[in-house]
């Protein structure tokens, strides 16, 4: 029985590695060709597998975009959790401004974000996904600002501070 669990665990780990590799290949293709011009076959070729095999991991290009957005949100949540664990949260937030700015100014990152937003303007499912991701980021930023505040701050001020951070980094 334990052997079966180990094998299942290895299979899950292998599947997760495959999913990440497919996502990385898809990101590259989406950046280079755009979402609509990109095909599952091209993503598969970039990764080195058959297009049919990708469907074992993702149902569609929409599902790939959803996974890319989810990965970005997970990275953001991990980063903010690390920051919140610091003794001086305000100092930590300021220390990370350069890192955030560099990421936002990276042409590859920006082009992918533009592709996702452009697709959201055409596809209601992607639009809903982007709205949910945005709401998650806003809620987390408000929590972070609340934790960094020195003394009581009313909710409207917390929201305004979070919106300012979003404006600075998201434009």
Coordinates of C-alpha atoms in Angstrom, one line a residue, residues 27 31-32 103 105-114:
X27 CA 4.1 31.6 -22.3
X31 CA 4.5 36.2 -26.1
X32 CA 5.9 35.6 -29.6
X103 CA 9.2 42.7 -13.1
X105 CA 9.2 46.8 -16.8
X106 CA 10.3 43.4 -18.2
X107 CA 9.1 43.4 -21.9
X108 CA 8.4 39.7 -21.9
X109 CA 6.2 39.9 -18.7
X110 CA 4.4 43.0 -20.0
X111 CA 3.7 41.5 -23.4
X112 CA 2.1 38.4 -21.8
X113 CA 0.0 40.6 -19.5
X114 CA -1.2 42.6 -22.6

